[in-house]
Coordinates of C-alpha atoms in Angstrom, one line a residue:
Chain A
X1 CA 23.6 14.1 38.5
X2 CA 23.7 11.2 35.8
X3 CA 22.0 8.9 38.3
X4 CA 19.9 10.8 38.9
X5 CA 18.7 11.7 35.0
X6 CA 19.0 7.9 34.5
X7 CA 16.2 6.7 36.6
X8 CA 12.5 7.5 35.6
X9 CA 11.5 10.9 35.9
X10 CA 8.6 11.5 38.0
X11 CA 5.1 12.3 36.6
X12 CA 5.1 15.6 38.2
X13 CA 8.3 16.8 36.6
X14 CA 7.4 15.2 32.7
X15 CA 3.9 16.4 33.3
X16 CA 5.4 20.6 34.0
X17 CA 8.2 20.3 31.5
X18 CA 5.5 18.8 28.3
X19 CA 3.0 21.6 29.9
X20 CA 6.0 24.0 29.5
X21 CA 6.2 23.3 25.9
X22 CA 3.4 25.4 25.2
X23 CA 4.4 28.6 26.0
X24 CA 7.3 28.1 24.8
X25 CA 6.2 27.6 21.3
X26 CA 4.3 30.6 21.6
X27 CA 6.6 32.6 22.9
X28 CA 9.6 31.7 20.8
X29 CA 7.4 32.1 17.2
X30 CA 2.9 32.1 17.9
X31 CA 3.3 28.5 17.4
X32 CA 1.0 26.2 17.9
X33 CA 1.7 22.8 19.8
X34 CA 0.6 20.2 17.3
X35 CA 2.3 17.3 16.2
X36 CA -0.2 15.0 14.5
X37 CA -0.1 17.9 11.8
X38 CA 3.4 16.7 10.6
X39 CA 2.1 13.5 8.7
X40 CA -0.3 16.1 7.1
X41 CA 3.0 18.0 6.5
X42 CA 4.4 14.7 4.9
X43 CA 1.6 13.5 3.0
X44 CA 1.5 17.0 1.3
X45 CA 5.3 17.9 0.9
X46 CA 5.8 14.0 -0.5
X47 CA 2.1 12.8 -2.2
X48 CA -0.2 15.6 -2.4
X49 CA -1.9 14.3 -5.3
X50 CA -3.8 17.2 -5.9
X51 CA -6.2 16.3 -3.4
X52 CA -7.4 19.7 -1.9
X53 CA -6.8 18.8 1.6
X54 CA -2.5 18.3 0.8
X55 CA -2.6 21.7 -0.9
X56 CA -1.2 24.6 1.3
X57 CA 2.4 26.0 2.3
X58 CA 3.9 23.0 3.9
X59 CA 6.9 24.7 3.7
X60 CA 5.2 27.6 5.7
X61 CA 4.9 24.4 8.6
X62 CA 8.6 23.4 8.4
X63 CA 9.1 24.5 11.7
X64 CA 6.9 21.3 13.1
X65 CA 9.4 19.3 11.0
X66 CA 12.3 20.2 12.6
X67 CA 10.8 19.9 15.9
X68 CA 9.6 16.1 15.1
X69 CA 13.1 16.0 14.1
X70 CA 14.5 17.0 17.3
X71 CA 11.8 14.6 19.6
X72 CA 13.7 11.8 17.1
X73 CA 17.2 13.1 18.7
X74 CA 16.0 13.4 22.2
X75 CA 15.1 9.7 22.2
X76 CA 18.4 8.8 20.6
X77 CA 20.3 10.5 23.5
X78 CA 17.6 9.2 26.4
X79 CA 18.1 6.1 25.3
X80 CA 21.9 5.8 24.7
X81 CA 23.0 8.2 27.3
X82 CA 20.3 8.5 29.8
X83 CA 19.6 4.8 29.5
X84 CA 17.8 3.1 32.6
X85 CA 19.6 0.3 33.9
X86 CA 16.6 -1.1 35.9
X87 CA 14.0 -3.1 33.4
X88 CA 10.8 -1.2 33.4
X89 CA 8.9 -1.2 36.5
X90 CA 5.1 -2.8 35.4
X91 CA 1.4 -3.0 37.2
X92 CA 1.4 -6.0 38.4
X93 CA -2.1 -6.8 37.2
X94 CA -1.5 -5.0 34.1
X95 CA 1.6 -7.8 33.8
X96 CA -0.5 -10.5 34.6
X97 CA -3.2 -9.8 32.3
X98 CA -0.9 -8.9 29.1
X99 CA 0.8 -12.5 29.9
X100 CA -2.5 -13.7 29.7
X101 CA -2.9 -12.5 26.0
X102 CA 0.7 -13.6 25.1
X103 CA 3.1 -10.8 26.4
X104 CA 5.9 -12.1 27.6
X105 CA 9.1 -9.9 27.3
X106 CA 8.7 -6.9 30.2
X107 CA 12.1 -5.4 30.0
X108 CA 12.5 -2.4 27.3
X109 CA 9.8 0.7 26.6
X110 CA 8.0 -1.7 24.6
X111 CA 7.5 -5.6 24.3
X112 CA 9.6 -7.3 21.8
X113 CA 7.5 -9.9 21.1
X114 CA 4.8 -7.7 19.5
X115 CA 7.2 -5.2 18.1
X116 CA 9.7 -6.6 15.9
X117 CA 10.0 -7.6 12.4
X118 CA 9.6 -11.0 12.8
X119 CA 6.1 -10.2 15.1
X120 CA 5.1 -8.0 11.9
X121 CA 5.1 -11.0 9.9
X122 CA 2.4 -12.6 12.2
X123 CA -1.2 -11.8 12.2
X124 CA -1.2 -10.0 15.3
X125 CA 1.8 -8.3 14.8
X126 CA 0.9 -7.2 11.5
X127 CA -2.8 -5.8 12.5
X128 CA -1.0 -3.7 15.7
X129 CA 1.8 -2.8 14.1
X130 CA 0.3 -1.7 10.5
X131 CA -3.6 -1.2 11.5
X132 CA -2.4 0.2 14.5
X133 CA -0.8 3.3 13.1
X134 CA -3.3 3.5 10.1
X135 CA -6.0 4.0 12.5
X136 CA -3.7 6.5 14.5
X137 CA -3.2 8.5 11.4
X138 CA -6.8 8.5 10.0
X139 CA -8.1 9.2 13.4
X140 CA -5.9 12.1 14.3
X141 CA -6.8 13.8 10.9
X142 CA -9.8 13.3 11.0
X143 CA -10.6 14.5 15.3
X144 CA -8.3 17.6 13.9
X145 CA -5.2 16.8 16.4
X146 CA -3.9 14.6 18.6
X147 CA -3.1 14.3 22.6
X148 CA -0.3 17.2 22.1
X149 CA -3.2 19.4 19.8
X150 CA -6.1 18.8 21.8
X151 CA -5.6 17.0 25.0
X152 CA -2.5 19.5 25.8
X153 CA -2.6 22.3 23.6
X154 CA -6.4 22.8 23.1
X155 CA -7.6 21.9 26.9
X156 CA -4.8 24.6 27.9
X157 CA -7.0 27.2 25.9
X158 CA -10.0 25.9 27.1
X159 CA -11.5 24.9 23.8
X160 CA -14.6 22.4 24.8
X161 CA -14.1 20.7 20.5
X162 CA -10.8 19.7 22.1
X163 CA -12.3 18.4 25.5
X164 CA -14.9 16.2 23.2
X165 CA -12.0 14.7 21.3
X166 CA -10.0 14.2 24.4
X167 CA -13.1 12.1 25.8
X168 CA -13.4 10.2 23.3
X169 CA -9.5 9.1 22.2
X170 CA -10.4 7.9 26.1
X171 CA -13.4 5.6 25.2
X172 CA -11.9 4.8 22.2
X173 CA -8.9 3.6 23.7
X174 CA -10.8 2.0 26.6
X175 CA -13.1 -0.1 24.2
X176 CA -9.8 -1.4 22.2
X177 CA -8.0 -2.3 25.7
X178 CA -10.7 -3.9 27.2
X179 CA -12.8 -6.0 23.9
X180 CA -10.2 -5.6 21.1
X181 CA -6.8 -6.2 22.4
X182 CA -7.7 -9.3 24.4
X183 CA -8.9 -10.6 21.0
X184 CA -6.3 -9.2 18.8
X185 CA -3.3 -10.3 21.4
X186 CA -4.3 -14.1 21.6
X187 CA -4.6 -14.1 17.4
Chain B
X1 CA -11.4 26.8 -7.2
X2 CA -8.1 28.5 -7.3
X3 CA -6.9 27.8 -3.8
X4 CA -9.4 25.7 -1.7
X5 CA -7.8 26.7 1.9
X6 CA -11.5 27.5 2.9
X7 CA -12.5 24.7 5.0
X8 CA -8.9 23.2 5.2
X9 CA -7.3 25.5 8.0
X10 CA -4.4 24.1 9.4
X11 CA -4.7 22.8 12.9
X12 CA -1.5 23.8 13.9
X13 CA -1.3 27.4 12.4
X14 CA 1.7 29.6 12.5
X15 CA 1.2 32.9 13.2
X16 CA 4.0 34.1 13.0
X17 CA 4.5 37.1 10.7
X18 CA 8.3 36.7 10.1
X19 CA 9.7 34.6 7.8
X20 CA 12.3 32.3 9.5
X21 CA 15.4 31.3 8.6
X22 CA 16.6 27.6 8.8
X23 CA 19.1 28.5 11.9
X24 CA 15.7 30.2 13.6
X25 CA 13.8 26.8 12.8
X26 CA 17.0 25.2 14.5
X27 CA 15.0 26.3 17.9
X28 CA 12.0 24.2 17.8
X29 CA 14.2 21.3 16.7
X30 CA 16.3 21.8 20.1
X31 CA 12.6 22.4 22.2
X32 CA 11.6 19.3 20.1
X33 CA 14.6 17.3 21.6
X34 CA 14.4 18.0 24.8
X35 CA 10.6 17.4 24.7
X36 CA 11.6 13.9 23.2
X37 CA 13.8 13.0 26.1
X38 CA 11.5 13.8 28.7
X39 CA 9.3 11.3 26.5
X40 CA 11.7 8.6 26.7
X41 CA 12.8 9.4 30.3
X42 CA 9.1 9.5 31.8
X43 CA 8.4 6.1 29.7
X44 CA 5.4 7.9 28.2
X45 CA 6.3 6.0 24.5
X46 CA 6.1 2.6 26.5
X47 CA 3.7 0.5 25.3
X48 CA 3.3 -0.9 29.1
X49 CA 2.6 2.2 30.3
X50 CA -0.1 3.0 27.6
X51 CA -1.6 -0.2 29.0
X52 CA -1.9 0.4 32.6
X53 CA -3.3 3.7 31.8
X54 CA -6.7 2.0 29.6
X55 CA -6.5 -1.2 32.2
X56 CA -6.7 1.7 35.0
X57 CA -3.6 0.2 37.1
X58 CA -1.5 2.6 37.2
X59 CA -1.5 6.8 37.6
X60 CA 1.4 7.8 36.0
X61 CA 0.0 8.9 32.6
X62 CA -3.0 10.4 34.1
X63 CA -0.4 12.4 36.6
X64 CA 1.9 13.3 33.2
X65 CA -1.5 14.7 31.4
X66 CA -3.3 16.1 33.9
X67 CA -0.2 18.4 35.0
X68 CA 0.8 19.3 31.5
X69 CA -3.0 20.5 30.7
X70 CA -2.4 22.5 34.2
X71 CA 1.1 23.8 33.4
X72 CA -0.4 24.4 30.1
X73 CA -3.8 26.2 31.2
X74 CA -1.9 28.7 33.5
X75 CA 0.7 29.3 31.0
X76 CA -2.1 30.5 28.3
X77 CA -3.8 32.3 31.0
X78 CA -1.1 34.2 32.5
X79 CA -0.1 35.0 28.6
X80 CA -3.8 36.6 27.8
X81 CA -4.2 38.6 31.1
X82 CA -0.2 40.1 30.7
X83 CA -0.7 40.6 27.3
X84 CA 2.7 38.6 26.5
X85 CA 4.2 38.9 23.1
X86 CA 6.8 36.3 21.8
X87 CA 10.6 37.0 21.7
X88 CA 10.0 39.0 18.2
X89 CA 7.6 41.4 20.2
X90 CA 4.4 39.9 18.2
X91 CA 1.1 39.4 19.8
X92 CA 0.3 35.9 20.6
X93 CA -2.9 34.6 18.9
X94 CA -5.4 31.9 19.6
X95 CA -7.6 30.4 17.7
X96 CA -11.1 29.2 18.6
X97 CA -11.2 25.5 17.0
X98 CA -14.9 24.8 15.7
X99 CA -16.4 21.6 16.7
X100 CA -17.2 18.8 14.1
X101 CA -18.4 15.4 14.6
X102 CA -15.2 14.8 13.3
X103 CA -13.4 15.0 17.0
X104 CA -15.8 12.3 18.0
X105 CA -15.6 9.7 15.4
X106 CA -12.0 10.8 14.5
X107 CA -11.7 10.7 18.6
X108 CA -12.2 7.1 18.9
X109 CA -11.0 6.0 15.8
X110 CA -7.7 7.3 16.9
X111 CA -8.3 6.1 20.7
X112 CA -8.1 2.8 19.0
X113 CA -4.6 3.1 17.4
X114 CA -3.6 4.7 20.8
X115 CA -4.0 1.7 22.8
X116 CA -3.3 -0.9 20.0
X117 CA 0.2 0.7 19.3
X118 CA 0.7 2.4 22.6
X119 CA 1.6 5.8 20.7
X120 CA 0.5 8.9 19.8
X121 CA 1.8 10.4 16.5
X122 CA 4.6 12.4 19.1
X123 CA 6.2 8.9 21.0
X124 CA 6.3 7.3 17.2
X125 CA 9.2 9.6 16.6
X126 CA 10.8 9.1 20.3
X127 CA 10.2 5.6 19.5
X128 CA 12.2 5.4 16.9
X129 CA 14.9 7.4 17.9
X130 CA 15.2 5.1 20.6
X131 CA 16.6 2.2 17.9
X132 CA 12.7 1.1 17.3
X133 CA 13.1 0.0 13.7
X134 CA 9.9 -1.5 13.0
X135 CA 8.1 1.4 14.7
X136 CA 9.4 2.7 11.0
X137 CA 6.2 0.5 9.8
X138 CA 3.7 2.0 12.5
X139 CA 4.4 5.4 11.0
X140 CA 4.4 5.6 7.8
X141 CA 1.5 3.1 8.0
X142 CA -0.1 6.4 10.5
X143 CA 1.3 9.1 7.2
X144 CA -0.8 6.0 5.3
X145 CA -3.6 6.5 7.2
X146 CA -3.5 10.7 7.0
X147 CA -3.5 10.5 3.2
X148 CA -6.6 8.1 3.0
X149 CA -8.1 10.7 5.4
X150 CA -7.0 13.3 3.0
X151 CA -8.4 11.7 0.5
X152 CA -12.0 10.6 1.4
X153 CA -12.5 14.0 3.2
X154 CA -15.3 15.3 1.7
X155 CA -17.0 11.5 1.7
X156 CA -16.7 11.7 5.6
X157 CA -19.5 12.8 8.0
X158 CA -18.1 15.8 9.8

């Protein structure tokens, strides 16, 4: 049973479990599957500043929090009792082009050479790592959700705002993949 | 301008009419870790795999998306045409979302953090739960980046 929780789950099985988490928030409290909301949460339970957008019940939200809290857990225990042995299985074009652009660590989730503290200190590091998540912050606010609000929870209920803001975190993450990150790699 | 929620409904509303207790909020935090370890355990917080799914070489994350939505659609349906209520016996609601230009510049303005930090606001967590430390950086430079959209709201086009 360990083996067999050890290895990679299948697409298939992550793909009806994460689909299962919406009706289970529903069901358990008419809540809605969202979890770019919790930096909102953050930003106005920590800095609201009086701008108008931070003030509202957070505390009215907390629910989000602790369940943020508890996808923090769960990859504590998947990765220190669930661990894979095997080194991540990789594309192999995908491999061959990131060594192109200066990838060269293929073992854990993520590369080590691009995410440590020592990479943050470089200029590529520093513009993934920081930029990166500023751009993922600002962008989710502002398209009103992110893959769990719209691509999961908001195609689920058919709502076409959240199939226009699935499309484009696509393009968007197309255009990076293919003109910026071949740039922003070999900085 | 007492209280200026017009305009700034939460995305992520909760409906529910009950006040909860901390122990009842304990309940999403156990759905939340379960949900992370089918992150961890289906690689979706790799980086790589974030990759191959923009370079187009591999199915995996299409396959984990496109059967959650699925999952997801027939769940909702099944919910509407039963009429099921949640475990306190309330109805469920849904909420229309209004479209904005928002969701497309907002779209690709966050499809560009996606495949720069291989994340979505959900994996960050998962990430660092895994012993990520300087994923730390990547999210509270993402809270950073919620506050200046906070911020220059009513400057944006939406």
């Amino acid at each position: 049973m360990l083996s067999f929780l050890q290895q990679p789950w299948h697409w298939s099985i992550a793909g009806v479990l994460i689909g299962l988490t919406v009706p289970t928030l529903l069901l358990l409290g008419n809540k809605y599957f969202g979890i770019s909301a919790n930096l909102r949460h953050i930003c106005a339970a920590c800095l609201p500043a009086n701008i108008p957008f931070f003030q509202y019940d957070w505390k009215k939200e907390i629910w989000n929090l602790f369940f943020i809290g508890g996808v923090f857990v769960g990859g504590f225990i998947a990765a220190h009792f669930l661990q894979n042995p095997e080194p991540i299985q990789i594309a192999a074009a995908t491999k061959a082009t990131l060594e192109m652009q200066g990838i060269h660590e293929f073992t854990g989730l993520i590369p080590n050479d691009l995410f440590s503290f020592a990479s943050l200190g470089t200029i590529r590091g520093f513009i993934i790592i920081v930029l990166g998540g500023f751009l993922v912050g600002f962008g989710t606010r502002y398209a009103g959700g992110c893959t769990s609000g719209h691509a999961i929870m908001g195609l689920s209920d058919l709502q076409i705002p959240s199939l226009i803001a699935t499309i484009c975190f696509m393009i968007g993450g197309f255009v990076m993949t293919w003109f910026g990150l071949p740039f922003i790699l070999n900085l | 301008m007492a209280n200026q929620n017009e305009g700034f409904v939460c995305e992520t509303p909760n409906h529910s009419g009950n006040k909860e207790s901390i122990l009842s909020n304990l309940k999403y935090a156990i759905v939340g870790m379960f949900f992370g370890i089918v992150f961890v355990k289906a690689e979706i917080v790799s980086w790589f795999r974030i990759q191959e799914m923009f370079q187009l070489t591999s199915f995996h994350m299409y396959g984990v998306i496109g059967t959650a939505v699925v999952v997801g659609a027939i769940s909702v349906f099944l919910i509407k045409k039963f009429n099921i209520q949640t475990i306190s016996g309330e109805k469920v609601r849904f909420h229309p979302k209004q479209f904005h230009k928002g969701q497309i510049y907002g779209g690709l303005i966050f499809g560009f953090g996606w495949a720069m930090t291989g994340a979505c606001p959900g994996p960050l967590f998962a990430q660092i739960g895994t012993g990520a430390a300087v994923v730390v950086v990547t999210l509270l430079s993402a809270i950073a980046g919620t506050w200046v959209y906070g911020f220059l709201r009513d400057k944006l086009p939406h």
